[in-house]
Short mmCIF file of C-alpha atoms in Angstrom, two decimals:
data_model
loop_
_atom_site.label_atom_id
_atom_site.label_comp_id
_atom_site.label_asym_id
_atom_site.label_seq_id
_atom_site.Cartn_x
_atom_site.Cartn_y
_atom_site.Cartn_z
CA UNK A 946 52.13 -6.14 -13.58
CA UNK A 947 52.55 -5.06 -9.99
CA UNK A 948 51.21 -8.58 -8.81
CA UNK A 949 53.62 -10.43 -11.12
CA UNK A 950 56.20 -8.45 -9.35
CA UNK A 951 55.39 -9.25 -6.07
CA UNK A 952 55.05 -12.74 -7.17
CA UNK A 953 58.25 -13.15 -8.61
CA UNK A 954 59.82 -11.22 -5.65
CA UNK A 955 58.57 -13.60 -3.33
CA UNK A 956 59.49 -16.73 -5.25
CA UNK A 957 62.87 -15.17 -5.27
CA UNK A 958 63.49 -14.91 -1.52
CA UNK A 959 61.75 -18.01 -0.18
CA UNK A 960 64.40 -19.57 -3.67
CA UNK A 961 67.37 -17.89 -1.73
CA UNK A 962 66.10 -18.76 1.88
CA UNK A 963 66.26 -22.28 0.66
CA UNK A 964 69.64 -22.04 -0.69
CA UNK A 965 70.79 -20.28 2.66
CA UNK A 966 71.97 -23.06 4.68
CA UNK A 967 71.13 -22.50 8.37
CA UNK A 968 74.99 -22.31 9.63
CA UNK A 969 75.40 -21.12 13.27
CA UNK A 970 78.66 -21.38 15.50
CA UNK A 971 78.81 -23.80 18.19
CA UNK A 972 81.88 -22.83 21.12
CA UNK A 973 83.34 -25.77 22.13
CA UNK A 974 86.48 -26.40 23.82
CA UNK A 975 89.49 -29.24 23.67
CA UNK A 976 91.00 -31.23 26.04
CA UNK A 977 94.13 -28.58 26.42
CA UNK A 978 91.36 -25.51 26.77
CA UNK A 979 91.86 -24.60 22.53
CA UNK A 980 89.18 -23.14 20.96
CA UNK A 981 87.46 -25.30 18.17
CA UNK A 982 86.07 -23.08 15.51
CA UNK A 983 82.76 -25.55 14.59
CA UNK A 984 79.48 -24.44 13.03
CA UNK A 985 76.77 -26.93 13.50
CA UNK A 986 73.62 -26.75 9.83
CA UNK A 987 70.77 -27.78 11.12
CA UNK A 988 68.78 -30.41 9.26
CA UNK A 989 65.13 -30.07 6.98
CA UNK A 990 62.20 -31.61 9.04
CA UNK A 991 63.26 -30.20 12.42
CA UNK A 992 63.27 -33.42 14.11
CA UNK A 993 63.78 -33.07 18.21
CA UNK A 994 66.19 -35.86 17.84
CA UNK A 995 67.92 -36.34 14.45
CA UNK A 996 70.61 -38.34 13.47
CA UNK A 997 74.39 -36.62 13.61
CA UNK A 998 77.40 -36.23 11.25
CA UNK A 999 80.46 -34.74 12.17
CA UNK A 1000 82.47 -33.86 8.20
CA UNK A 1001 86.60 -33.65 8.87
CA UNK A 1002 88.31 -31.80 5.79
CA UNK A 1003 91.46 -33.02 4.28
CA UNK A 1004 94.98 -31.70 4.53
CA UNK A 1005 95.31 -27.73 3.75
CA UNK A 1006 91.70 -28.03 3.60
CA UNK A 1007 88.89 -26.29 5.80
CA UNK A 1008 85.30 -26.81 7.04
CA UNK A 1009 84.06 -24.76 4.61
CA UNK A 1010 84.98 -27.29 2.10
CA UNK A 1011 82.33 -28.73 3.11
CA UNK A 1012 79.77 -25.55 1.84
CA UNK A 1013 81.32 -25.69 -1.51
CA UNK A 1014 80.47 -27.94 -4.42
CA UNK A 1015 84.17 -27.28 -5.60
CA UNK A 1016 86.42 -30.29 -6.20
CA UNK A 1017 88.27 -31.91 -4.71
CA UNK A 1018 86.07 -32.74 -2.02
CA UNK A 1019 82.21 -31.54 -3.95
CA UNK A 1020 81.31 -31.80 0.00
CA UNK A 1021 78.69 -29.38 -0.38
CA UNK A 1022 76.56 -31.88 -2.27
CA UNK A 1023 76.97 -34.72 0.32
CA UNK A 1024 76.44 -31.63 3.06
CA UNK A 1025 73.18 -31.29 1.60
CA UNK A 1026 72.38 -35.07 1.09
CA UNK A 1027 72.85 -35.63 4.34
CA UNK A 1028 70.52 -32.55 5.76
CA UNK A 1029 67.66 -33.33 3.33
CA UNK A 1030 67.92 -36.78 5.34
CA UNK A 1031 67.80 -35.71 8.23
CA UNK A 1032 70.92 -35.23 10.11
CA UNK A 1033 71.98 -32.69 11.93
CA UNK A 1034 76.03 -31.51 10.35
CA UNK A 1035 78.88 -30.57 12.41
CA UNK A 1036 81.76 -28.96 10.86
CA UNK A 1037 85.15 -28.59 12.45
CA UNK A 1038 88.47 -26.94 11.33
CA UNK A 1039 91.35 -29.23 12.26
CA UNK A 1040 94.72 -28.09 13.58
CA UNK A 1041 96.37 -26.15 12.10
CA UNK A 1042 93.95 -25.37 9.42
CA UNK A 1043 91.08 -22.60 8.27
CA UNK A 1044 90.76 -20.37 12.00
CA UNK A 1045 93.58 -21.76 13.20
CA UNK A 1046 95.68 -21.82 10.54
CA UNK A 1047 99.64 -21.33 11.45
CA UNK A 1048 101.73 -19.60 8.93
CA UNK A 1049 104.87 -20.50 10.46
CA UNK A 1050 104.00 -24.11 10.39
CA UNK A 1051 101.89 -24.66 7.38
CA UNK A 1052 100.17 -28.63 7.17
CA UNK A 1053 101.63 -29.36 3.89
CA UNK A 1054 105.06 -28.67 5.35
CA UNK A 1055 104.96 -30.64 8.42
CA UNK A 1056 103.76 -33.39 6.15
CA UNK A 1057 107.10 -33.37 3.91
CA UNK A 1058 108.44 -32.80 7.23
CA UNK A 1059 107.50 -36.57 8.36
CA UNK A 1060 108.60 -37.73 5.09
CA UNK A 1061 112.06 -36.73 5.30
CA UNK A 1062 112.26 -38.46 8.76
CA UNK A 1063 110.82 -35.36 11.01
CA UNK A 1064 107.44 -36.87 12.02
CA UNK A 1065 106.65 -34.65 15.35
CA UNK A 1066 104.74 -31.44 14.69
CA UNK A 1067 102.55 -34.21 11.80
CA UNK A 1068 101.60 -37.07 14.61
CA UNK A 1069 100.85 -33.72 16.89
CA UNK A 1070 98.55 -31.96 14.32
CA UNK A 1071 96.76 -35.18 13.39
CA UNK A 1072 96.23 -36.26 17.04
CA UNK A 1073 95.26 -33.25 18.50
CA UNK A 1074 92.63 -33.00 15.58
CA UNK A 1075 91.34 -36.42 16.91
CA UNK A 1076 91.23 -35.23 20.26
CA UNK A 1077 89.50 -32.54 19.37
CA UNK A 1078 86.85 -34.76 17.03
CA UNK A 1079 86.44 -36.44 19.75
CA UNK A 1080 85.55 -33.92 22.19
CA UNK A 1081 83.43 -32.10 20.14
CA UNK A 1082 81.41 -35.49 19.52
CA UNK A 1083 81.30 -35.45 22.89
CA UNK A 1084 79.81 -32.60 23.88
CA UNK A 1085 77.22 -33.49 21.24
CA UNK A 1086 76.11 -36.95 22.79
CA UNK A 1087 75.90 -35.26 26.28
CA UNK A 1088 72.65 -34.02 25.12
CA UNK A 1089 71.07 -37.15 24.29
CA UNK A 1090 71.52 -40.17 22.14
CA UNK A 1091 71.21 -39.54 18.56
CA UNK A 1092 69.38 -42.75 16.31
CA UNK A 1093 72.66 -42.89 14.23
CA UNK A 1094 75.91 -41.26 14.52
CA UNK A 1095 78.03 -40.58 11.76
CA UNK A 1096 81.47 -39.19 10.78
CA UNK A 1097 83.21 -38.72 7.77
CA UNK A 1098 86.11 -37.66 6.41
CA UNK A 1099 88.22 -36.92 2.77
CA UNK A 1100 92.16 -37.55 2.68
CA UNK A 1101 93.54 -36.44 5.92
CA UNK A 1102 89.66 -36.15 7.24
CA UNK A 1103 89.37 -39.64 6.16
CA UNK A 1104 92.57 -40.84 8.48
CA UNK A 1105 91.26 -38.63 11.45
CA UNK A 1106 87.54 -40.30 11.42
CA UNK A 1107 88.89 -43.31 11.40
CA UNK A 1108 91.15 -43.30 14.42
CA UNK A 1109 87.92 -41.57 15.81
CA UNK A 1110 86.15 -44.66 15.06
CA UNK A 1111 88.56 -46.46 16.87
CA UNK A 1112 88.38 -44.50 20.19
CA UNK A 1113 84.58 -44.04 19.82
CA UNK A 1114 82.06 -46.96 19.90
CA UNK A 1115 79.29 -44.62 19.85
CA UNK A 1116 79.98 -43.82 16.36
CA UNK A 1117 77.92 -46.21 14.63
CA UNK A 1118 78.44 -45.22 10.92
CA UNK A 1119 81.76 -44.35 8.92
CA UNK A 1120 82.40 -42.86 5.66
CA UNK A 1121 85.83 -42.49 4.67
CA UNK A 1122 87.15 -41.55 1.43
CA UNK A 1123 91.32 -42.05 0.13
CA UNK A 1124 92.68 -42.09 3.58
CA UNK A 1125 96.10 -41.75 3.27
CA UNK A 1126 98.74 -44.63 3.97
CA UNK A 1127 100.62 -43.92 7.26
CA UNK A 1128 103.95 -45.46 8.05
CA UNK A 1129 102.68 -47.47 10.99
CA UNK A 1130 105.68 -46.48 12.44
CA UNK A 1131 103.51 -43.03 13.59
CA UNK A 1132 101.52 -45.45 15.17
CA UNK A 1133 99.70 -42.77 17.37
CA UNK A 1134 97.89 -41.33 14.20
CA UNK A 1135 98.48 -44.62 11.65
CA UNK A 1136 94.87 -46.30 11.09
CA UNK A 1137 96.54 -49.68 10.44
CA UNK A 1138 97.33 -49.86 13.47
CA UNK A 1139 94.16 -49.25 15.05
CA UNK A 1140 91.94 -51.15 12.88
CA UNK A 1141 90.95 -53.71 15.06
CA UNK A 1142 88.78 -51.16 16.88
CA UNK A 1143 86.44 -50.36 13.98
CA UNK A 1144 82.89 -52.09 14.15
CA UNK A 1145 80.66 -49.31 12.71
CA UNK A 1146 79.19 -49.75 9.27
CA UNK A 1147 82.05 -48.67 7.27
CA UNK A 1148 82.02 -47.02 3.41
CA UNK A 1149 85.78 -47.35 2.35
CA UNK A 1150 85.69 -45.01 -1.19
CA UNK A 1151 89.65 -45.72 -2.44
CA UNK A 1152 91.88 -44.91 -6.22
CA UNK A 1153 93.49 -47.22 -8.49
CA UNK A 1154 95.78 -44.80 -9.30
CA UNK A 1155 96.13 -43.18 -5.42
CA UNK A 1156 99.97 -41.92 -5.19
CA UNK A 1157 99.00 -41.39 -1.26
CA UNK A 1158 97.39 -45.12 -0.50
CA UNK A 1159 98.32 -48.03 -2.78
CA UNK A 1160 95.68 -50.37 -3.57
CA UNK A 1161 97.58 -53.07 -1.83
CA UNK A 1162 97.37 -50.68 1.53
CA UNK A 1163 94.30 -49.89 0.67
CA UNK A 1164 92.78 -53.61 0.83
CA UNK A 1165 94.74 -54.36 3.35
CA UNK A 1166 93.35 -51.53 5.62
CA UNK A 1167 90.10 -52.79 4.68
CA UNK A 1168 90.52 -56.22 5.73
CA UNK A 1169 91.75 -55.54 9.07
CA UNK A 1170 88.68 -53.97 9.95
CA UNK A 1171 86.32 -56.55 12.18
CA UNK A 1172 83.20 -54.82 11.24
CA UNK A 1173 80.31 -57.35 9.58
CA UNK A 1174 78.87 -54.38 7.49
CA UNK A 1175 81.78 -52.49 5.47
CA UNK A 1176 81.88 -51.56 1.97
CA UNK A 1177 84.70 -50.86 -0.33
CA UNK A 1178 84.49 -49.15 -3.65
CA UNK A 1179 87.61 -48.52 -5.58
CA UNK A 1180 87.49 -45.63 -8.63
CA UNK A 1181 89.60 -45.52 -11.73
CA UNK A 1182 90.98 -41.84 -10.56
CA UNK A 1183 93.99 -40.25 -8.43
CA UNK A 1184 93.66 -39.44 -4.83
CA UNK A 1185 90.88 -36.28 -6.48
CA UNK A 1186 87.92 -38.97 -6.63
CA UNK A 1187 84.94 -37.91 -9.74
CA UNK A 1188 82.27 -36.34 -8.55
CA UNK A 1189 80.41 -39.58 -8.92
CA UNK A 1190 81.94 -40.61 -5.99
CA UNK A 1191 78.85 -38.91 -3.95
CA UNK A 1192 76.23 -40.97 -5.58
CA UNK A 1193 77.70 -44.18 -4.05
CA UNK A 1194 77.98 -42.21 -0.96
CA UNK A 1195 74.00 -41.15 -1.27
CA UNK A 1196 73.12 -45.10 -2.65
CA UNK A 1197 75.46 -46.27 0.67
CA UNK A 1198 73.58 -43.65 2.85
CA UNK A 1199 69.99 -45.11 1.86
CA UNK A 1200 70.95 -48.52 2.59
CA UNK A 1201 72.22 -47.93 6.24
CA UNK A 1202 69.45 -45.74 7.33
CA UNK A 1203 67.01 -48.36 6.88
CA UNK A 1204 68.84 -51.01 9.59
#
């Protein structure tokens, strides 16, 4: 009886070890000197020099979505997908959001804010989270140079990896799902009119029924795009994809790591 015990006991840790994800902070800093509350999971197989991901959350969202098989984002099952292949996960909060959330200026209120004609504090929350994408990407590729780099994004994540993209030719891979349609008249944070820019192998994962990107914006976002290797999937859902959406993700993910 006492052996069973032990037995069990230590099938029980080394079963909650492995569900422990290794999280650890990483400091990094943005171009105006804020802080950038990031955690960095490394990835199974301890490669010296795996492929990276950076995840960027949607609106009202934080990173931690991305620890969480909760909808609407399930992004703790394509966290995991991607460690079990290999990569090594960077997770951000974006203005404005999670660590550095603002009370007095909430996201979802600067975002009816730009609706009713008051676009400002928006275009500066979205761009500054680019900015500071970008220089936490960075800082990650002045250590070396990754096989792949990817970056990914739901909603609002979606609309800040792509104008990431744009700015960043060492991104090589791009997942975005339901990016929002922005009036290009923000054209500072508006992927339309930046999508000239995007090369990388590109998963576009859009709605039929999408109050926040039309299908006609939708294709026509997807069209602009130069890139020789893009994919667009459209699901019969709102801007909340199904869960399934992760399999075409995981099926899209096997396909580009073997170019």
């Amino acid at each position: 009886m006492t052996r069973l015990l032990s037995l069990y006991l230590l099938l029980l840790s080394a079963s909650l070890a492995h569900a422990a994800d290794p999280v650890a902070p990483l400091e990094v800093r943005g171009s105006d000197g804020e802080r950038i509350p990031t955690v960095v999971l490394e990835p199974e197989g301890g490669a010296a020099n795996p492929p990276v991901a950076v995840l960027l959350h949607g609106l009202t969202r934080k990173k931690e979505d991305w620890l969480s098989d909760a909808a609407p984002t399930h992004g703790g099952v394509l966290k995991d997908t991607l460690l079990r292949a290999g990569y090594r996960v960077y997770l951000l909060d974006a203005r404005r959001h999670g660590e550095r959330a603002t009370p007095e200026a909430k996201p979802g209120a600067l975002a009816k804010q730009a609706h009713r004609g008051e676009p400002g504090p928006y275009v500066a929350m979205v761009a500054d989270t680019v900015k500071d994408a970008h220089a936490l990407l960075t800082a990650v590729l002045a250590k070396g140079k990754p096989p792949r780099v990817l970056v990914a994004g739901y909603s609002m994540g979606a609309q800040v990896a792509l104008l990431l993209a744009a700015r960043e030719p060492r991104v090589t891979h791009l997942v975005t799902m339901v990016p929002p349609h922005i009036d290009p008249t923000m054209e500072e944070i508006a992927p339309s009119r930046h999508m000239a820019r995007i090369q990388q192998d590109w998963l576009l994962l859009t709605a039929n029924q999408d109050d926040f990107a039309p299908v006609a914006d939708s294709k026509a976002l997807f069209d602009a795009a130069p890139s020789r290797r893009k994919t667009h999937k459209t699901f019969d859902s709102g801007h909340a994809l199904p869960r399934e959406y992760l399999d075409e993700v995981s099926r899209w993910l096997q396909r580009v790591s073997g170019r």
